[in-house]
mmCIF file with all atom_site columns, C-alpha atoms in Angstrom:
data_model
loop_
_atom_site.group_PDB
_atom_site.id
_atom_site.type_symbol
_atom_site.label_atom_id
_atom_site.label_alt_id
_atom_site.label_comp_id
_atom_site.label_asym_id
_atom_site.label_entity_id
_atom_site.label_seq_id
_atom_site.pdbx_PDB_ins_code
_atom_site.Cartn_x
_atom_site.Cartn_y
_atom_site.Cartn_z
_atom_site.occupancy
_atom_site.B_iso_or_equiv
_atom_site.pdbx_formal_charge
_atom_site.auth_seq_id
_atom_site.auth_comp_id
_atom_site.auth_asym_id
_atom_site.auth_atom_id
_atom_site.pdbx_PDB_model_num
ATOM 1   C CA . UNK A 1 1   ? -86.757 -16.898 -56.727 1.00 41.00 ? 644 UNK A CA 1
ATOM 2   C CA . UNK A 1 2   ? -83.392 -17.316 -58.443 1.00 49.00 ? 645 UNK A CA 1
ATOM 3   C CA . UNK A 1 3   ? -79.999 -17.252 -56.727 1.00 49.00 ? 646 UNK A CA 1
ATOM 4   C CA . UNK A 1 4   ? -79.065 -13.720 -57.766 1.00 50.00 ? 647 UNK A CA 1
ATOM 5   C CA . UNK A 1 5   ? -82.350 -12.356 -56.425 1.00 51.00 ? 648 UNK A CA 1
ATOM 6   C CA . UNK A 1 6   ? -81.773 -14.221 -53.166 1.00 55.00 ? 649 UNK A CA 1
ATOM 7   C CA . UNK A 1 7   ? -78.231 -12.839 -52.967 1.00 58.00 ? 650 UNK A CA 1
ATOM 8   C CA . UNK A 1 8   ? -79.428 -9.316  -53.698 1.00 61.00 ? 651 UNK A CA 1
ATOM 9   C CA . UNK A 1 9   ? -82.197 -9.440  -51.107 1.00 67.00 ? 652 UNK A CA 1
ATOM 10  C CA . UNK A 1 10  ? -79.765 -10.893 -48.558 1.00 67.00 ? 653 UNK A CA 1
ATOM 11  C CA . UNK A 1 11  ? -77.373 -8.027  -49.320 1.00 68.00 ? 654 UNK A CA 1
ATOM 12  C CA . UNK A 1 12  ? -80.168 -5.475  -48.984 1.00 73.00 ? 655 UNK A CA 1
ATOM 13  C CA . UNK A 1 13  ? -81.246 -7.007  -45.653 1.00 76.00 ? 656 UNK A CA 1
ATOM 14  C CA . UNK A 1 14  ? -77.677 -6.722  -44.368 1.00 76.00 ? 657 UNK A CA 1
ATOM 15  C CA . UNK A 1 15  ? -77.419 -3.130  -45.607 1.00 79.00 ? 658 UNK A CA 1
ATOM 16  C CA . UNK A 1 16  ? -80.807 -1.976  -44.247 1.00 84.00 ? 659 UNK A CA 1
ATOM 17  C CA . UNK A 1 17  ? -79.772 -0.925  -40.697 1.00 84.00 ? 660 UNK A CA 1
ATOM 18  C CA . UNK A 1 18  ? -76.756 1.019   -42.013 1.00 85.00 ? 661 UNK A CA 1
ATOM 19  C CA . UNK A 1 19  ? -78.904 2.688   -44.692 1.00 87.00 ? 662 UNK A CA 1
ATOM 20  C CA . UNK A 1 20  ? -81.650 3.619   -42.222 1.00 89.00 ? 663 UNK A CA 1
ATOM 21  C CA . UNK A 1 21  ? -79.047 4.948   -39.784 1.00 88.00 ? 664 UNK A CA 1
ATOM 22  C CA . UNK A 1 22  ? -77.255 6.899   -42.520 1.00 88.00 ? 665 UNK A CA 1
ATOM 23  C CA . UNK A 1 23  ? -80.404 8.473   -43.929 1.00 91.00 ? 666 UNK A CA 1
ATOM 24  C CA . UNK A 1 24  ? -81.739 9.329   -40.463 1.00 93.00 ? 667 UNK A CA 1
ATOM 25  C CA . UNK A 1 25  ? -78.395 10.901  -39.558 1.00 91.00 ? 668 UNK A CA 1
ATOM 26  C CA . UNK A 1 26  ? -78.348 12.951  -42.776 1.00 90.00 ? 669 UNK A CA 1
ATOM 27  C CA . UNK A 1 27  ? -81.925 14.162  -42.212 1.00 93.00 ? 670 UNK A CA 1
ATOM 28  C CA . UNK A 1 28  ? -81.347 15.091  -38.579 1.00 93.00 ? 671 UNK A CA 1
ATOM 29  C CA . UNK A 1 29  ? -78.083 16.785  -39.483 1.00 90.00 ? 672 UNK A CA 1
ATOM 30  C CA . UNK A 1 30  ? -79.938 19.048  -41.929 1.00 91.00 ? 673 UNK A CA 1
ATOM 31  C CA . UNK A 1 31  ? -82.555 19.805  -39.257 1.00 92.00 ? 674 UNK A CA 1
ATOM 32  C CA . UNK A 1 32  ? -79.766 20.551  -36.772 1.00 90.00 ? 675 UNK A CA 1
ATOM 33  C CA . UNK A 1 33  ? -78.069 22.979  -39.182 1.00 88.00 ? 676 UNK A CA 1
ATOM 34  C CA . UNK A 1 34  ? -81.394 24.750  -39.761 1.00 90.00 ? 677 UNK A CA 1
ATOM 35  C CA . UNK A 1 35  ? -82.150 24.920  -36.024 1.00 90.00 ? 678 UNK A CA 1
ATOM 36  C CA . UNK A 1 36  ? -78.764 26.244  -34.994 1.00 85.00 ? 679 UNK A CA 1
ATOM 37  C CA . UNK A 1 37  ? -79.186 29.100  -37.475 1.00 85.00 ? 680 UNK A CA 1
ATOM 38  C CA . UNK A 1 38  ? -82.533 30.046  -35.944 1.00 88.00 ? 681 UNK A CA 1
ATOM 39  C CA . UNK A 1 39  ? -82.540 28.994  -32.270 1.00 87.00 ? 682 UNK A CA 1
ATOM 40  C CA . UNK A 1 40  ? -80.170 29.970  -29.496 1.00 87.00 ? 683 UNK A CA 1
ATOM 41  C CA . UNK A 1 41  ? -77.879 27.424  -27.782 1.00 86.00 ? 684 UNK A CA 1
ATOM 42  C CA . UNK A 1 42  ? -79.610 25.560  -24.959 1.00 86.00 ? 685 UNK A CA 1
ATOM 43  C CA . UNK A 1 43  ? -82.998 25.700  -26.659 1.00 89.00 ? 686 UNK A CA 1
ATOM 44  C CA . UNK A 1 44  ? -84.855 22.451  -25.830 1.00 91.00 ? 687 UNK A CA 1
ATOM 45  C CA . UNK A 1 45  ? -85.511 21.755  -29.537 1.00 91.00 ? 688 UNK A CA 1
ATOM 46  C CA . UNK A 1 46  ? -81.824 22.089  -30.328 1.00 91.00 ? 689 UNK A CA 1
ATOM 47  C CA . UNK A 1 47  ? -80.942 19.754  -27.466 1.00 92.00 ? 690 UNK A CA 1
ATOM 48  C CA . UNK A 1 48  ? -83.584 17.240  -28.551 1.00 94.00 ? 691 UNK A CA 1
ATOM 49  C CA . UNK A 1 49  ? -82.378 17.206  -32.168 1.00 93.00 ? 692 UNK A CA 1
ATOM 50  C CA . UNK A 1 50  ? -78.738 16.988  -31.005 1.00 93.00 ? 693 UNK A CA 1
ATOM 51  C CA . UNK A 1 51  ? -79.585 13.944  -28.881 1.00 94.00 ? 694 UNK A CA 1
ATOM 52  C CA . UNK A 1 52  ? -81.459 12.310  -31.728 1.00 95.00 ? 695 UNK A CA 1
ATOM 53  C CA . UNK A 1 53  ? -78.606 13.104  -34.126 1.00 93.00 ? 696 UNK A CA 1
ATOM 54  C CA . UNK A 1 54  ? -76.036 11.419  -31.884 1.00 93.00 ? 697 UNK A CA 1
ATOM 55  C CA . UNK A 1 55  ? -78.350 8.403   -31.445 1.00 94.00 ? 698 UNK A CA 1
ATOM 56  C CA . UNK A 1 56  ? -78.893 8.153   -35.222 1.00 93.00 ? 699 UNK A CA 1
ATOM 57  C CA . UNK A 1 57  ? -75.144 8.364   -35.822 1.00 91.00 ? 700 UNK A CA 1
ATOM 58  C CA . UNK A 1 58  ? -74.687 5.547   -33.297 1.00 93.00 ? 701 UNK A CA 1
ATOM 59  C CA . UNK A 1 59  ? -77.314 3.538   -35.168 1.00 92.00 ? 702 UNK A CA 1
ATOM 60  C CA . UNK A 1 60  ? -75.426 4.102   -38.412 1.00 90.00 ? 703 UNK A CA 1
ATOM 61  C CA . UNK A 1 61  ? -72.128 2.981   -36.863 1.00 91.00 ? 704 UNK A CA 1
ATOM 62  C CA . UNK A 1 62  ? -73.784 -0.137  -35.403 1.00 92.00 ? 705 UNK A CA 1
ATOM 63  C CA . UNK A 1 63  ? -75.366 -0.880  -38.797 1.00 91.00 ? 706 UNK A CA 1
ATOM 64  C CA . UNK A 1 64  ? -72.019 -0.426  -40.526 1.00 89.00 ? 707 UNK A CA 1
ATOM 65  C CA . UNK A 1 65  ? -70.269 -2.790  -38.099 1.00 91.00 ? 708 UNK A CA 1
ATOM 66  C CA . UNK A 1 66  ? -73.021 -5.358  -38.614 1.00 89.00 ? 709 UNK A CA 1
ATOM 67  C CA . UNK A 1 67  ? -72.761 -4.969  -42.380 1.00 89.00 ? 710 UNK A CA 1
ATOM 68  C CA . UNK A 1 68  ? -68.971 -5.327  -42.331 1.00 89.00 ? 711 UNK A CA 1
ATOM 69  C CA . UNK A 1 69  ? -69.365 -8.709  -40.603 1.00 89.00 ? 712 UNK A CA 1
ATOM 70  C CA . UNK A 1 70  ? -71.335 -10.026 -43.587 1.00 89.00 ? 713 UNK A CA 1
ATOM 71  C CA . UNK A 1 71  ? -68.701 -9.017  -46.174 1.00 91.00 ? 714 UNK A CA 1
ATOM 72  C CA . UNK A 1 72  ? -66.512 -11.573 -47.904 1.00 93.00 ? 715 UNK A CA 1
ATOM 73  C CA . UNK A 1 73  ? -62.729 -11.251 -48.067 1.00 95.00 ? 716 UNK A CA 1
ATOM 74  C CA . UNK A 1 74  ? -62.751 -9.264  -51.320 1.00 94.00 ? 717 UNK A CA 1
ATOM 75  C CA . UNK A 1 75  ? -65.383 -6.795  -50.088 1.00 93.00 ? 718 UNK A CA 1
ATOM 76  C CA . UNK A 1 76  ? -63.379 -6.449  -46.853 1.00 93.00 ? 719 UNK A CA 1
ATOM 77  C CA . UNK A 1 77  ? -60.286 -5.588  -48.878 1.00 93.00 ? 720 UNK A CA 1
ATOM 78  C CA . UNK A 1 78  ? -62.244 -2.860  -50.690 1.00 92.00 ? 721 UNK A CA 1
ATOM 79  C CA . UNK A 1 79  ? -63.465 -1.479  -47.357 1.00 92.00 ? 722 UNK A CA 1
ATOM 80  C CA . UNK A 1 80  ? -59.915 -1.614  -46.023 1.00 93.00 ? 723 UNK A CA 1
ATOM 81  C CA . UNK A 1 81  ? -58.716 0.480   -48.961 1.00 92.00 ? 724 UNK A CA 1
ATOM 82  C CA . UNK A 1 82  ? -61.546 2.986   -48.420 1.00 92.00 ? 725 UNK A CA 1
ATOM 83  C CA . UNK A 1 83  ? -60.774 3.225   -44.706 1.00 93.00 ? 726 UNK A CA 1
ATOM 84  C CA . UNK A 1 84  ? -57.041 3.539   -45.365 1.00 93.00 ? 727 UNK A CA 1
ATOM 85  C CA . UNK A 1 85  ? -57.904 6.752   -47.217 1.00 91.00 ? 728 UNK A CA 1
ATOM 86  C CA . UNK A 1 86  ? -60.600 7.995   -44.829 1.00 91.00 ? 729 UNK A CA 1
ATOM 87  C CA . UNK A 1 87  ? -58.690 7.342   -41.603 1.00 93.00 ? 730 UNK A CA 1
ATOM 88  C CA . UNK A 1 88  ? -55.607 9.543   -42.210 1.00 94.00 ? 731 UNK A CA 1
ATOM 89  C CA . UNK A 1 89  ? -57.685 12.299  -43.846 1.00 92.00 ? 732 UNK A CA 1
ATOM 90  C CA . UNK A 1 90  ? -60.051 12.296  -40.832 1.00 90.00 ? 733 UNK A CA 1
ATOM 91  C CA . UNK A 1 91  ? -57.175 12.329  -38.354 1.00 91.00 ? 734 UNK A CA 1
ATOM 92  C CA . UNK A 1 92  ? -55.419 15.254  -40.036 1.00 92.00 ? 735 UNK A CA 1
ATOM 93  C CA . UNK A 1 93  ? -58.712 17.175  -40.372 1.00 88.00 ? 736 UNK A CA 1
ATOM 94  C CA . UNK A 1 94  ? -59.663 16.600  -36.720 1.00 87.00 ? 737 UNK A CA 1
ATOM 95  C CA . UNK A 1 95  ? -56.165 17.418  -35.537 1.00 89.00 ? 738 UNK A CA 1
ATOM 96  C CA . UNK A 1 96  ? -55.937 20.572  -37.655 1.00 88.00 ? 739 UNK A CA 1
ATOM 97  C CA . UNK A 1 97  ? -59.409 21.909  -36.875 1.00 85.00 ? 740 UNK A CA 1
ATOM 98  C CA . UNK A 1 98  ? -59.200 21.281  -33.136 1.00 85.00 ? 741 UNK A CA 1
ATOM 99  C CA . UNK A 1 99  ? -55.720 22.755  -32.739 1.00 88.00 ? 742 UNK A CA 1
ATOM 100 C CA . UNK A 1 100 ? -56.351 25.810  -34.933 1.00 87.00 ? 743 UNK A CA 1
ATOM 101 C CA . UNK A 1 101 ? -59.693 26.386  -33.182 1.00 83.00 ? 744 UNK A CA 1
ATOM 102 C CA . UNK A 1 102 ? -57.874 26.133  -29.846 1.00 85.00 ? 745 UNK A CA 1
ATOM 103 C CA . UNK A 1 103 ? -55.434 28.778  -31.041 1.00 88.00 ? 746 UNK A CA 1
ATOM 104 C CA . UNK A 1 104 ? -58.315 31.023  -32.066 1.00 84.00 ? 747 UNK A CA 1
ATOM 105 C CA . UNK A 1 105 ? -57.523 30.823  -35.791 1.00 82.00 ? 748 UNK A CA 1
ATOM 106 C CA . UNK A 1 106 ? -60.771 31.098  -37.777 1.00 75.00 ? 749 UNK A CA 1
ATOM 107 C CA . UNK A 1 107 ? -60.937 28.261  -40.307 1.00 75.00 ? 750 UNK A CA 1
ATOM 108 C CA . UNK A 1 108 ? -64.367 29.167  -41.631 1.00 74.00 ? 751 UNK A CA 1
ATOM 109 C CA . UNK A 1 109 ? -65.607 25.768  -40.501 1.00 76.00 ? 752 UNK A CA 1
ATOM 110 C CA . UNK A 1 110 ? -67.852 24.736  -37.643 1.00 78.00 ? 753 UNK A CA 1
ATOM 111 C CA . UNK A 1 111 ? -66.092 21.922  -35.699 1.00 78.00 ? 754 UNK A CA 1
ATOM 112 C CA . UNK A 1 112 ? -69.505 20.228  -35.496 1.00 80.00 ? 755 UNK A CA 1
ATOM 113 C CA . UNK A 1 113 ? -69.292 19.665  -39.223 1.00 79.00 ? 756 UNK A CA 1
ATOM 114 C CA . UNK A 1 114 ? -66.015 17.753  -38.876 1.00 84.00 ? 757 UNK A CA 1
ATOM 115 C CA . UNK A 1 115 ? -67.779 14.360  -39.105 1.00 84.00 ? 758 UNK A CA 1
ATOM 116 C CA . UNK A 1 116 ? -68.970 15.493  -42.557 1.00 84.00 ? 759 UNK A CA 1
ATOM 117 C CA . UNK A 1 117 ? -65.311 15.732  -43.637 1.00 86.00 ? 760 UNK A CA 1
ATOM 118 C CA . UNK A 1 118 ? -64.757 12.192  -42.349 1.00 87.00 ? 761 UNK A CA 1
ATOM 119 C CA . UNK A 1 119 ? -67.802 10.896  -44.209 1.00 87.00 ? 762 UNK A CA 1
ATOM 120 C CA . UNK A 1 120 ? -66.762 12.625  -47.438 1.00 90.00 ? 763 UNK A CA 1
ATOM 121 C CA . UNK A 1 121 ? -63.254 11.149  -47.081 1.00 91.00 ? 764 UNK A CA 1
ATOM 122 C CA . UNK A 1 122 ? -64.777 7.692   -46.580 1.00 90.00 ? 765 UNK A CA 1
ATOM 123 C CA . UNK A 1 123 ? -67.041 8.104   -49.614 1.00 91.00 ? 766 UNK A CA 1
ATOM 124 C CA . UNK A 1 124 ? -64.007 9.207   -51.658 1.00 92.00 ? 767 UNK A CA 1
ATOM 125 C CA . UNK A 1 125 ? -62.242 6.075   -50.443 1.00 92.00 ? 768 UNK A CA 1
ATOM 126 C CA . UNK A 1 126 ? -65.208 3.929   -51.513 1.00 91.00 ? 769 UNK A CA 1
ATOM 127 C CA . UNK A 1 127 ? -65.140 5.475   -55.000 1.00 93.00 ? 770 UNK A CA 1
ATOM 128 C CA . UNK A 1 128 ? -61.364 4.959   -55.289 1.00 93.00 ? 771 UNK A CA 1
ATOM 129 C CA . UNK A 1 129 ? -61.684 1.348   -54.079 1.00 91.00 ? 772 UNK A CA 1
ATOM 130 C CA . UNK A 1 130 ? -64.515 0.726   -56.521 1.00 90.00 ? 773 UNK A CA 1
ATOM 131 C CA . UNK A 1 131 ? -62.387 2.225   -59.333 1.00 90.00 ? 774 UNK A CA 1
ATOM 132 C CA . UNK A 1 132 ? -59.338 0.166   -58.327 1.00 87.00 ? 775 UNK A CA 1
ATOM 133 C CA . UNK A 1 133 ? -61.246 -3.148  -58.361 1.00 85.00 ? 776 UNK A CA 1
ATOM 134 C CA . UNK A 1 134 ? -63.888 -2.405  -60.990 1.00 79.00 ? 777 UNK A CA 1
ATOM 135 C CA . UNK B 2 1   ? -50.873 -14.301 -59.770 1.00 85.00 ? 357 UNK B CA 1
ATOM 136 C CA . UNK B 2 2   ? -52.599 -15.713 -62.847 1.00 90.00 ? 358 UNK B CA 1
ATOM 137 C CA . UNK B 2 3   ? -55.418 -18.202 -62.855 1.00 93.00 ? 359 UNK B CA 1
ATOM 138 C CA . UNK B 2 4   ? -57.623 -20.395 -65.061 1.00 94.00 ? 360 UNK B CA 1
ATOM 139 C CA . UNK B 2 5   ? -60.815 -19.666 -63.216 1.00 94.00 ? 361 UNK B CA 1
ATOM 140 C CA . UNK B 2 6   ? -62.655 -18.170 -66.173 1.00 95.00 ? 362 UNK B CA 1
ATOM 141 C CA . UNK B 2 7   ? -61.771 -21.083 -68.468 1.00 95.00 ? 363 UNK B CA 1
ATOM 142 C CA . UNK B 2 8   ? -62.705 -23.698 -65.858 1.00 96.00 ? 364 UNK B CA 1
ATOM 143 C CA . UNK B 2 9   ? -65.961 -21.919 -65.141 1.00 96.00 ? 365 UNK B CA 1
ATOM 144 C CA . UNK B 2 10  ? -66.787 -21.643 -68.859 1.00 95.00 ? 366 UNK B CA 1
ATOM 145 C CA . UNK B 2 11  ? -66.067 -25.371 -69.347 1.00 95.00 ? 367 UNK B CA 1
ATOM 146 C CA . UNK B 2 12  ? -68.760 -26.112 -66.791 1.00 95.00 ? 368 UNK B CA 1
ATOM 147 C CA . UNK B 2 13  ? -71.101 -23.493 -68.186 1.00 96.00 ? 369 UNK B CA 1
ATOM 148 C CA . UNK B 2 14  ? -71.329 -21.745 -64.844 1.00 96.00 ? 370 UNK B CA 1
ATOM 149 C CA . UNK B 2 15  ? -71.979 -18.050 -64.361 1.00 96.00 ? 371 UNK B CA 1
ATOM 150 C CA . UNK B 2 16  ? -69.870 -16.008 -61.965 1.00 96.00 ? 372 UNK B CA 1
ATOM 151 C CA . UNK B 2 17  ? -72.908 -15.970 -59.683 1.00 95.00 ? 373 UNK B CA 1
ATOM 152 C CA . UNK B 2 18  ? -73.052 -19.813 -59.720 1.00 95.00 ? 374 UNK B CA 1
ATOM 153 C CA . UNK B 2 19  ? -69.399 -20.112 -58.765 1.00 96.00 ? 375 UNK B CA 1
ATOM 154 C CA . UNK B 2 20  ? -69.680 -17.326 -56.174 1.00 96.00 ? 376 UNK B CA 1
ATOM 155 C CA . UNK B 2 21  ? -72.571 -19.125 -54.491 1.00 95.00 ? 377 UNK B CA 1
ATOM 156 C CA . UNK B 2 22  ? -70.648 -22.407 -54.327 1.00 96.00 ? 378 UNK B CA 1
ATOM 157 C CA . UNK B 2 23  ? -67.547 -20.675 -52.984 1.00 96.00 ? 379 UNK B CA 1
ATOM 158 C CA . UNK B 2 24  ? -69.520 -18.585 -50.493 1.00 94.00 ? 380 UNK B CA 1
ATOM 159 C CA . UNK B 2 25  ? -68.292 -15.222 -51.787 1.00 95.00 ? 381 UNK B CA 1
ATOM 160 C CA . UNK B 2 26  ? -69.751 -12.335 -53.789 1.00 92.00 ? 382 UNK B CA 1
ATOM 161 C CA . UNK B 2 27  ? -69.926 -12.304 -57.590 1.00 93.00 ? 383 UNK B CA 1
ATOM 162 C CA . UNK B 2 28  ? -67.633 -9.258  -57.505 1.00 92.00 ? 384 UNK B CA 1
ATOM 163 C CA . UNK B 2 29  ? -64.999 -11.367 -55.725 1.00 95.00 ? 385 UNK B CA 1
ATOM 164 C CA . UNK B 2 30  ? -65.064 -13.983 -58.502 1.00 96.00 ? 386 UNK B CA 1
ATOM 165 C CA . UNK B 2 31  ? -64.897 -11.247 -61.130 1.00 94.00 ? 387 UNK B CA 1
ATOM 166 C CA . UNK B 2 32  ? -61.925 -9.585  -59.391 1.00 94.00 ? 388 UNK B CA 1
ATOM 167 C CA . UNK B 2 33  ? -60.093 -12.933 -59.129 1.00 95.00 ? 389 UNK B CA 1
ATOM 168 C CA . UNK B 2 34  ? -60.749 -13.768 -62.791 1.00 95.00 ? 390 UNK B CA 1
ATOM 169 C CA . UNK B 2 35  ? -59.479 -10.398 -63.968 1.00 92.00 ? 391 UNK B CA 1
ATOM 170 C CA . UNK B 2 36  ? -56.378 -10.705 -61.776 1.00 91.00 ? 392 UNK B CA 1
ATOM 171 C CA . UNK B 2 37  ? -57.244 -7.686  -59.634 1.00 91.00 ? 393 UNK B CA 1
ATOM 172 C CA . UNK B 2 38  ? -57.523 -9.700  -56.460 1.00 93.00 ? 394 UNK B CA 1
ATOM 173 C CA . UNK B 2 39  ? -55.589 -12.700 -55.197 1.00 94.00 ? 395 UNK B CA 1
ATOM 174 C CA . UNK B 2 40  ? -57.768 -14.959 -53.037 1.00 95.00 ? 396 UNK B CA 1
ATOM 175 C CA . UNK B 2 41  ? -56.772 -16.092 -49.576 1.00 96.00 ? 397 UNK B CA 1
ATOM 176 C CA . UNK B 2 42  ? -55.465 -19.648 -49.182 1.00 95.00 ? 398 UNK B CA 1
ATOM 177 C CA . UNK B 2 43  ? -58.769 -20.932 -47.713 1.00 96.00 ? 399 UNK B CA 1
ATOM 178 C CA . UNK B 2 44  ? -60.698 -19.501 -50.674 1.00 96.00 ? 400 UNK B CA 1
ATOM 179 C CA . UNK B 2 45  ? -58.143 -20.845 -53.164 1.00 96.00 ? 401 UNK B CA 1
ATOM 180 C CA . UNK B 2 46  ? -58.485 -24.321 -51.624 1.00 96.00 ? 402 UNK B CA 1
ATOM 181 C CA . UNK B 2 47  ? -62.269 -24.001 -51.674 1.00 96.00 ? 403 UNK B CA 1
ATOM 182 C CA . UNK B 2 48  ? -62.114 -23.190 -55.390 1.00 97.00 ? 404 UNK B CA 1
ATOM 183 C CA . UNK B 2 49  ? -59.797 -26.165 -55.898 1.00 96.00 ? 405 UNK B CA 1
ATOM 184 C CA . UNK B 2 50  ? -62.342 -28.400 -54.195 1.00 96.00 ? 406 UNK B CA 1
ATOM 185 C CA . UNK B 2 51  ? -65.179 -26.999 -56.317 1.00 97.00 ? 407 UNK B CA 1
ATOM 186 C CA . UNK B 2 52  ? -63.254 -27.710 -59.535 1.00 96.00 ? 408 UNK B CA 1
ATOM 187 C CA . UNK B 2 53  ? -61.913 -30.992 -58.122 1.00 96.00 ? 409 UNK B CA 1
ATOM 188 C CA . UNK B 2 54  ? -58.313 -30.148 -58.879 1.00 95.00 ? 410 UNK B CA 1
ATOM 189 C CA . UNK B 2 55  ? -55.232 -29.034 -56.956 1.00 95.00 ? 411 UNK B CA 1
ATOM 190 C CA . UNK B 2 56  ? -54.800 -25.309 -56.293 1.00 95.00 ? 412 UNK B CA 1
ATOM 191 C CA . UNK B 2 57  ? -51.608 -25.179 -58.385 1.00 93.00 ? 413 UNK B CA 1
ATOM 192 C CA . UNK B 2 58  ? -53.592 -26.295 -61.452 1.00 93.00 ? 414 UNK B CA 1
ATOM 193 C CA . UNK B 2 59  ? -55.845 -23.243 -61.057 1.00 95.00 ? 415 UNK B CA 1
ATOM 194 C CA . UNK B 2 60  ? -53.465 -20.576 -59.754 1.00 94.00 ? 416 UNK B CA 1
ATOM 195 C CA . UNK B 2 61  ? -49.901 -20.046 -60.835 1.00 89.00 ? 417 UNK B CA 1
ATOM 196 C CA . UNK B 2 62  ? -47.337 -17.265 -60.509 1.00 87.00 ? 418 UNK B CA 1
ATOM 197 C CA . UNK B 2 63  ? -47.074 -14.484 -63.067 1.00 80.00 ? 419 UNK B CA 1
ATOM 198 C CA . UNK B 2 64  ? -43.451 -15.382 -63.706 1.00 73.00 ? 420 UNK B CA 1
ATOM 199 C CA . UNK B 2 65  ? -43.126 -19.194 -63.467 1.00 59.00 ? 421 UNK B CA 1
ATOM 200 C CA . UNK B 2 66  ? -39.311 -19.085 -63.052 1.00 61.00 ? 422 UNK B CA 1
#
């Protein structure tokens, strides 16, 4: 096995928990959206999927933290740039949605989908960081 | 900051992957340093100096040498 293959497989091994967590979260999120359209609040299936969704999200976060520990200084700088975009966008979105919802202003957005805004902001940050250092 | 990393690497017939492995960083890091998009930390700069067996200031130098 040559060095680049070893490096790639090492990178994939480090990424695996975050990828599994991310994909599981995405799948359960879709199931949750489908269930909340069809089942009433408090339904045991809804509660079960909600619990699993939170656990999967936790798994993704743990995988991401583990992955970030394996990054070198350049990769960390790219992540820092991505997070410097995602963090303020997420804060403003969370602040805006929660306060407007509290005031009874309809924003046309389910507050439960707020994490999706944060994830999209982070992905935008990743693309911008990749573009900046390509 | 400018650097002679690409020239030094080419003189030794090393790929970016070879140098990255010796320096303990990713190939993308070496590429970003070579293209001037990323300035390495002091520990990494010294590590590169050790790999090329020369002082850091012979590899890295300021954009404007004044």
